[in-house]
GROMACS .gro file of C-alpha atoms in nm:
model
  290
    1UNK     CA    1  -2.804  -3.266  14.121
    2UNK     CA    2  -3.002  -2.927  14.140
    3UNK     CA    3  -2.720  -2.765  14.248
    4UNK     CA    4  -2.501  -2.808  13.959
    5UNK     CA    5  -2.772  -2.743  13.737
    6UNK     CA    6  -2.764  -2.417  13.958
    7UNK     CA    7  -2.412  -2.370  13.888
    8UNK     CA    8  -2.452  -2.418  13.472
    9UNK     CA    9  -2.746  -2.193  13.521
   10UNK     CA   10  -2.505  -1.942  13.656
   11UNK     CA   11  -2.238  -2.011  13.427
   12UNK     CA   12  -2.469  -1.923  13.145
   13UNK     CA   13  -2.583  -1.596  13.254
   14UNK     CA   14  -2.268  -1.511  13.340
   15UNK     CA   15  -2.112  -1.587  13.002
   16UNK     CA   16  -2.357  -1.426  12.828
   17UNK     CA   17  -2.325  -1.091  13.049
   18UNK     CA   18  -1.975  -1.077  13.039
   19UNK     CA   19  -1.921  -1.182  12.643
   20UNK     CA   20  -2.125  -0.873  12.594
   21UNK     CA   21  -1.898  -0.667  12.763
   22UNK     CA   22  -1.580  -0.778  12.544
   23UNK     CA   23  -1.745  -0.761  12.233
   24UNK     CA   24  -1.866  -0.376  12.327
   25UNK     CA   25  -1.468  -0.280  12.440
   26UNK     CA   26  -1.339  -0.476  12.158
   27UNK     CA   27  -1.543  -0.318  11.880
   28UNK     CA   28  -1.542   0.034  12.007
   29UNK     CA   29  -1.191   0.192  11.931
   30UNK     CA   30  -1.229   0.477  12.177
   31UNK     CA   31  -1.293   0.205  12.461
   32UNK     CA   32  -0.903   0.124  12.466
   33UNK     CA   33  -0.831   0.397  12.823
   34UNK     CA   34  -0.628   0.205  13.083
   35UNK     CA   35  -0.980   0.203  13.299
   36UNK     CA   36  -1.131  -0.009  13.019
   37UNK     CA   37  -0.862  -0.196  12.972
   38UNK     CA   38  -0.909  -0.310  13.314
   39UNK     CA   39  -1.282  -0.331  13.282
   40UNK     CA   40  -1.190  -0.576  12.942
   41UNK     CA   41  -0.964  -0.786  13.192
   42UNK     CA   42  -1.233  -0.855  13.406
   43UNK     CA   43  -1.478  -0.942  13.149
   44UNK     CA   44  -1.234  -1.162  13.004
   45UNK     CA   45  -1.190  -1.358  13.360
   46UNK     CA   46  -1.562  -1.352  13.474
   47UNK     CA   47  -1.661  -1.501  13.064
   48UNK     CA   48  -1.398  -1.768  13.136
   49UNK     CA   49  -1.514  -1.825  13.464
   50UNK     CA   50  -1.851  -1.903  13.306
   51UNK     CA   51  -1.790  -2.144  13.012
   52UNK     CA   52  -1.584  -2.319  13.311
   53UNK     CA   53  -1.923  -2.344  13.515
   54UNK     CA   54  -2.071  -2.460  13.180
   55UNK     CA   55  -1.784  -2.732  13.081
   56UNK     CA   56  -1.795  -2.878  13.458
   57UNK     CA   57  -2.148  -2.907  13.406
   58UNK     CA   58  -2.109  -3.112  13.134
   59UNK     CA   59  -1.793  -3.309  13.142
   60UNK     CA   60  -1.959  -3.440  13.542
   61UNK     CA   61  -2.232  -3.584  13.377
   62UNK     CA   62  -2.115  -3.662  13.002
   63UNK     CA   63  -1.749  -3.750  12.999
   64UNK     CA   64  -1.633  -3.861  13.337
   65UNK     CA   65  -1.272  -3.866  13.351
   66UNK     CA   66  -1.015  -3.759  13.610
   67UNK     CA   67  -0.808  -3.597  13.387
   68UNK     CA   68  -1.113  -3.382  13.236
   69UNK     CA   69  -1.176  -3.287  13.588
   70UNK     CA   70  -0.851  -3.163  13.699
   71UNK     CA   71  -0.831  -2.924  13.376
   72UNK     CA   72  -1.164  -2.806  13.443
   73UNK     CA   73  -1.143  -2.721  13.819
   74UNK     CA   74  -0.777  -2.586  13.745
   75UNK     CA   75  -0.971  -2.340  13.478
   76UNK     CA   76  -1.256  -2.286  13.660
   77UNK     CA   77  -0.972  -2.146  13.994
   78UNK     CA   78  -0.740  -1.959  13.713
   79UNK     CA   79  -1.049  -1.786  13.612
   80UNK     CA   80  -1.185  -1.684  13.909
   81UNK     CA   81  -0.805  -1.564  14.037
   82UNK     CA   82  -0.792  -1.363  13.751
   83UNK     CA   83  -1.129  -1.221  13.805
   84UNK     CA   84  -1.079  -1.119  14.206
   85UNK     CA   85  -0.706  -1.021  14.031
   86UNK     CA   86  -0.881  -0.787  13.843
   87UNK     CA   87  -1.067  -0.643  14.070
   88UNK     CA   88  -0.807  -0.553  14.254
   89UNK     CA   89  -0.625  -0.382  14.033
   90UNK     CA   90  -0.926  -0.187  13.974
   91UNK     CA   91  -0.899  -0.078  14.272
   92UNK     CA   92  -0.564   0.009  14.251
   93UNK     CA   93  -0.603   0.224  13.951
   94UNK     CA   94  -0.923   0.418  14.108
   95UNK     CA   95  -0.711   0.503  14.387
   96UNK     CA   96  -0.440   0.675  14.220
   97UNK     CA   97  -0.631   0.842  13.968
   98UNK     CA   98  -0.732   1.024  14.277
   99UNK     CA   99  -0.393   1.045  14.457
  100UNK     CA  100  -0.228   1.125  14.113
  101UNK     CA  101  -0.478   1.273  13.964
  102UNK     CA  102  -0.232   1.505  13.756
  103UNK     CA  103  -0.039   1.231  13.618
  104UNK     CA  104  -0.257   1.014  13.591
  105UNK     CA  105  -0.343   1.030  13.203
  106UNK     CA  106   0.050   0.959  13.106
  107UNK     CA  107   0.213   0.675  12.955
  108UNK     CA  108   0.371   0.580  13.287
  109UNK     CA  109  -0.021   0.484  13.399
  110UNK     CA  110  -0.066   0.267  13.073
  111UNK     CA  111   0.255   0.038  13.147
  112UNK     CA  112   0.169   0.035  13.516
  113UNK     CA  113  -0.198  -0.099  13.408
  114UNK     CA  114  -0.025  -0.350  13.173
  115UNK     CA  115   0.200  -0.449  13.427
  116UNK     CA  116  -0.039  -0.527  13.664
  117UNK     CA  117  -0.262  -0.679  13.446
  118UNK     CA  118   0.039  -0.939  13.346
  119UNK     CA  119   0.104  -0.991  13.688
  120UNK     CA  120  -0.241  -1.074  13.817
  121UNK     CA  121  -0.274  -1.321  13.524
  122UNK     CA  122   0.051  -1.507  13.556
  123UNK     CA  123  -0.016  -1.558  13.911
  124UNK     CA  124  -0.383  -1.670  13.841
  125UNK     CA  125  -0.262  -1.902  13.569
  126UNK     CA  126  -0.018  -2.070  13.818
  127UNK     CA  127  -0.254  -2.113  14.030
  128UNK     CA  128  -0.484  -2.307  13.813
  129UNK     CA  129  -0.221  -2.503  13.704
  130UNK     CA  130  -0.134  -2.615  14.109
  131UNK     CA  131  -0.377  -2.894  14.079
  132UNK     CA  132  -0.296  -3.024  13.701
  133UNK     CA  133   0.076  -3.008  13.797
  134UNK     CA  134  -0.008  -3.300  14.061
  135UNK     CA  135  -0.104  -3.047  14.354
  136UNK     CA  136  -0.480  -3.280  14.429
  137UNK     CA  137  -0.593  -3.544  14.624
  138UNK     CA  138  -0.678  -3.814  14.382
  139UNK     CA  139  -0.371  -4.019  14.499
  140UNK     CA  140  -0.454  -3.959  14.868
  141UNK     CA  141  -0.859  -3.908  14.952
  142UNK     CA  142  -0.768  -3.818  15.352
  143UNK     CA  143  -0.605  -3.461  15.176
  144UNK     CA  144  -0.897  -3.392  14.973
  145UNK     CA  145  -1.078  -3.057  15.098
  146UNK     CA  146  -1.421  -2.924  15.106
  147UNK     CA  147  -1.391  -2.886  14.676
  148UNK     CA  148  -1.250  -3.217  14.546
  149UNK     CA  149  -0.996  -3.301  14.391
  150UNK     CA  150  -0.845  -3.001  14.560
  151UNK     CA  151  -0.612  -3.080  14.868
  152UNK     CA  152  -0.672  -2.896  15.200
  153UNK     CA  153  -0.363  -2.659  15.168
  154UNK     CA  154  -0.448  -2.536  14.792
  155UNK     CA  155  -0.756  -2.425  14.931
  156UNK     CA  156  -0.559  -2.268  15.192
  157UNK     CA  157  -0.365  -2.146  14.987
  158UNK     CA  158  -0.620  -1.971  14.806
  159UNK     CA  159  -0.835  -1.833  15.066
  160UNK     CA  160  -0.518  -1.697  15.219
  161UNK     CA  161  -0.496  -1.508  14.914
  162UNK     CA  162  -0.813  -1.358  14.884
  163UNK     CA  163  -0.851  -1.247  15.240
  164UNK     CA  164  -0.482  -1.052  15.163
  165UNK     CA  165  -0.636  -0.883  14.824
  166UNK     CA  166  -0.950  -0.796  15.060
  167UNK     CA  167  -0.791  -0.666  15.314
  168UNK     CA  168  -0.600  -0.444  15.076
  169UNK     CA  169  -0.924  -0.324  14.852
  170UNK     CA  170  -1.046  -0.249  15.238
  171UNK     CA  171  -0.750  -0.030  15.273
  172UNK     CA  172  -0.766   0.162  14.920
  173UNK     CA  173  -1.152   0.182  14.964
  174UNK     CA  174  -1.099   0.369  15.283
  175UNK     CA  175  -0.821   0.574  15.147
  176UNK     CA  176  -1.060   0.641  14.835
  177UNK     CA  177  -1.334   0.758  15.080
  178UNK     CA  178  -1.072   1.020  15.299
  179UNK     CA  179  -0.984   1.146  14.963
  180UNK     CA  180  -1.367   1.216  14.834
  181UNK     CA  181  -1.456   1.336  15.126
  182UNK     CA  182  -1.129   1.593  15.144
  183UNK     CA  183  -1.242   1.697  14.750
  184UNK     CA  184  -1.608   1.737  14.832
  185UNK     CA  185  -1.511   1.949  15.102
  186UNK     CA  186  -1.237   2.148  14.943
  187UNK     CA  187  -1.479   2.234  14.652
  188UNK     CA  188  -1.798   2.325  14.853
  189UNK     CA  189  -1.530   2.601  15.041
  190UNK     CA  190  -1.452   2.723  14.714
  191UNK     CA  191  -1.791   2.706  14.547
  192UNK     CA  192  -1.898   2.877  14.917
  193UNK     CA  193  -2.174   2.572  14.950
  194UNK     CA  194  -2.307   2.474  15.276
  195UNK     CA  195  -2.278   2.175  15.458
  196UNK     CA  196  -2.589   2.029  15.241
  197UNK     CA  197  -2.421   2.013  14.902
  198UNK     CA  198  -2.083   1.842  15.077
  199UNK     CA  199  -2.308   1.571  15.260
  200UNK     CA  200  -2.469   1.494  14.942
  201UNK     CA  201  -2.213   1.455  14.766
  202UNK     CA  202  -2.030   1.275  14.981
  203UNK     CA  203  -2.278   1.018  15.092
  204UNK     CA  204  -2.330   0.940  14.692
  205UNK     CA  205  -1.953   0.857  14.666
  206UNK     CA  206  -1.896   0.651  14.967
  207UNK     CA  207  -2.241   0.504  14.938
  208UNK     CA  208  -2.160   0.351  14.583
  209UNK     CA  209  -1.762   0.271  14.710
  210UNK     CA  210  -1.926   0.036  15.016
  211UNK     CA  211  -2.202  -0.086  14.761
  212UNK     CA  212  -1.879  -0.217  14.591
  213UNK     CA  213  -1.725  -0.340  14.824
  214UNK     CA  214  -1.981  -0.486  15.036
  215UNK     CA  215  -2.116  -0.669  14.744
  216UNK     CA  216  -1.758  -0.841  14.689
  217UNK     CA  217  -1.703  -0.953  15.046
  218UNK     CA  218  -2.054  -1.108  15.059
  219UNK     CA  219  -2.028  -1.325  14.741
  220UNK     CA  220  -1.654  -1.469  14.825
  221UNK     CA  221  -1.612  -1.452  15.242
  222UNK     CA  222  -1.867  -1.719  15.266
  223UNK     CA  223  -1.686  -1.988  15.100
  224UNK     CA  224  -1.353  -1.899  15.151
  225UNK     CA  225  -1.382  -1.908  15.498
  226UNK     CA  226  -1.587  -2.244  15.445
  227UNK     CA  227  -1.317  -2.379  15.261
  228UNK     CA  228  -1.066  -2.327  15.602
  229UNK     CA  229  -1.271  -2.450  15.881
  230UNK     CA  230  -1.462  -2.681  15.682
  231UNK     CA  231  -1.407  -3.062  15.659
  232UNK     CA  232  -1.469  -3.296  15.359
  233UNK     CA  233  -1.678  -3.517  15.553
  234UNK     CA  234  -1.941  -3.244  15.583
  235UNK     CA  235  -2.225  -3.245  15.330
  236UNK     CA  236  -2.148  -3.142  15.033
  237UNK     CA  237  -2.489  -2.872  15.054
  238UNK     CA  238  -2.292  -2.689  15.261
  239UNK     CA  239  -2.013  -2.620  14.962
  240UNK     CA  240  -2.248  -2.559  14.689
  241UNK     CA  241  -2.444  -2.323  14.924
  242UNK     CA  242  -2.148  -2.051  14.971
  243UNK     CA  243  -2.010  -2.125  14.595
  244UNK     CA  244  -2.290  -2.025  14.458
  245UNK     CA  245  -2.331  -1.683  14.568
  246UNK     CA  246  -1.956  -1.672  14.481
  247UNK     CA  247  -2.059  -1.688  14.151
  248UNK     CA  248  -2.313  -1.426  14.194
  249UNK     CA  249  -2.046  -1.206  14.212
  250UNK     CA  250  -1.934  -1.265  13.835
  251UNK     CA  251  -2.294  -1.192  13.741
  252UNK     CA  252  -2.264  -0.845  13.951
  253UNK     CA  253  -1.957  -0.739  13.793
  254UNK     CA  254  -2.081  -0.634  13.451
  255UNK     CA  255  -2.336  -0.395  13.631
  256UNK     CA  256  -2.086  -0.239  13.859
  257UNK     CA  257  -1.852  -0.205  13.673
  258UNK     CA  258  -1.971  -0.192  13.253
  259UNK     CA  259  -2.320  -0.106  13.255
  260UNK     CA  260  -2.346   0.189  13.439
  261UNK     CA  261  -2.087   0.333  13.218
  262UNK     CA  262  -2.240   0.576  12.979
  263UNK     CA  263  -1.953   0.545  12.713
  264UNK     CA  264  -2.071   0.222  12.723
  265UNK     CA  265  -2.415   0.249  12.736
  266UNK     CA  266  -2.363   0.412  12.408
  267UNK     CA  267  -2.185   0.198  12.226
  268UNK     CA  268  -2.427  -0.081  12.353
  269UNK     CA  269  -2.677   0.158  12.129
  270UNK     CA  270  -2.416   0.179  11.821
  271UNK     CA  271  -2.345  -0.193  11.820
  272UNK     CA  272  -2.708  -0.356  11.857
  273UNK     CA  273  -2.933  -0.054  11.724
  274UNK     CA  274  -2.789   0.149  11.526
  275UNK     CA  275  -2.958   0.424  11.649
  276UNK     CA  276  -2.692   0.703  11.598
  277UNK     CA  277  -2.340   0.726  11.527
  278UNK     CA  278  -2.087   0.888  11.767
  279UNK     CA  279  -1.924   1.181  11.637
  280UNK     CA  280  -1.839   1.351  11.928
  281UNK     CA  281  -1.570   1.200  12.041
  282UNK     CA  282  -1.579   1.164  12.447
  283UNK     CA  283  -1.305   1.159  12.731
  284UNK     CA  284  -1.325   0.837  12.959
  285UNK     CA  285  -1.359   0.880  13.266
  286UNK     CA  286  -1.122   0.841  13.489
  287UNK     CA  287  -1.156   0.508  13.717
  288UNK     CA  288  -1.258   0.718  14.056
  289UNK     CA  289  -1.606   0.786  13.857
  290UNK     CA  290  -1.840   0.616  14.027
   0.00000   0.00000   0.00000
């Protein structure tokens, strides 16, 4: 099937993207803020998500077994949970660095980053464990949904729950964007600017907040609204077509999100090149730079 070769394709890349990312946090003591913590999380959940594209790929056409196939899709969901998880509380953290911007760099911000961190993965990990735990339709094919062996209310279930955490990264995004615009204002008054430098400014900020955003909603509201009004009798093109660019969105991550961070970028250039070593020892920014 060319689409699951598709899938492993994407699986691959997306390992090997997101791998990179957790080696760079995890070898670079001064990458250890609570935004790169969170960053790390997400790496973690988007890597798993791959090597689960990778062993589904494998186990469908090497070792066929019902059992093999539950743990797999049940790793494959608890990874992508904890990926849109993290995400989330991403955005979270970007919007109250800005709302508490004076308290944010406290203790108090690292144990609520490690508390919602614990929180997004317990709940991810239950959920993967749903279908393992007996929640599937391999007793009862009428059940079965859109992604076998997954029954018509797990998928429910779970595109109930991503439409809530969109909803609310809506919300904080447009919260984010009242409270950019209200800064770029407030220091073009001060800085007696005109209108120019505060349209800049903030066009840059929402621009790269809807880039986020958008690019979210248009790799995961395909299939999860696909996976409520569609029927398992319907070709099964019409799955792999919106999971796929659900996938894409694993791939994206890293960019968004790692990449384009130049603490980062640097140690990228410490690790593999060894072009110069860091002795100037820089403060993180905070999540709400963009």
């Amino acid at each position: 099937n060319p689409w699951d070769v598709m899938l492993c394709v994407s699986g691959t890349a997306i390992a090997c993207e997101n791998a990179l990312v957790v080696a760079i946090i995890c070898y670079s003591p001064a990458l250890r803020t609570p935004m790169f913590v969170l960053v790390g999380s997400l790496a973690t959940a988007d890597l798993l998500a791959g090597v689960g594209l990778i062993l589904n790929f494998v186990f469908q056409y090497v070792i066929r077994s019902e059992t093999v196939s539950l743990l797999t899709v049940g790793f494959l969901v608890a990874s992508f949970a904890a990926s849109v998880s993290s995400l989330l509380a991403i955005t979270v953290d970007r919007y109250l660095s800005l709302y508490n911007a004076l308290t944010y760099y406290s203790e108090r911000t690292v144990l609520c980053i490690h508390t919602m961190l614990a929180g997004a993965w317990g709940v991810s990990l239950c959920l993967g464990l749903l279908p393992v735990l007996g929640w599937n339709c391999l007793q009862d094919r009428t059940s079965c949904s859109v992604v076998r062996p997954l029954t018509k209310s797990n998928v429910t279930l779970l595109s109930a729950s991503f439409f809530l955490i969109f909803l609310i990264m809506l919300h904080l995004y447009i919260e984010i964007c009242k409270i950019v615009c209200r800064h770029a204002h407030q220091i073009a008054l001060q800085q007696h600017f005109l209108t120019a430098s505060h349209y800049v400014t903030t066009k840059k900020g929402v621009s790269t907040l809807a880039i986020i955003l958008g690019t979210f909603g248009a790799s995961w509201l395909p299939f999860a609204i696909y996976c409520v009004v569609g029927d398992p009798d319907y070709p099964s093109v019409y799955t792999y077509a919106t999971l796929l660019p659900a996938t894409y969105n694993s791939m994206i991550n890293p960019i968004i999100y790692a990449y384009r961070n130049q603490e980062i970028q640097r140690s990228m250039w410490v690790l593999f090149c060894g072009c110069f070593q860091a002795k100037v020892s820089f403060r993180s920014r905070s999540p709400s730079d963009v």
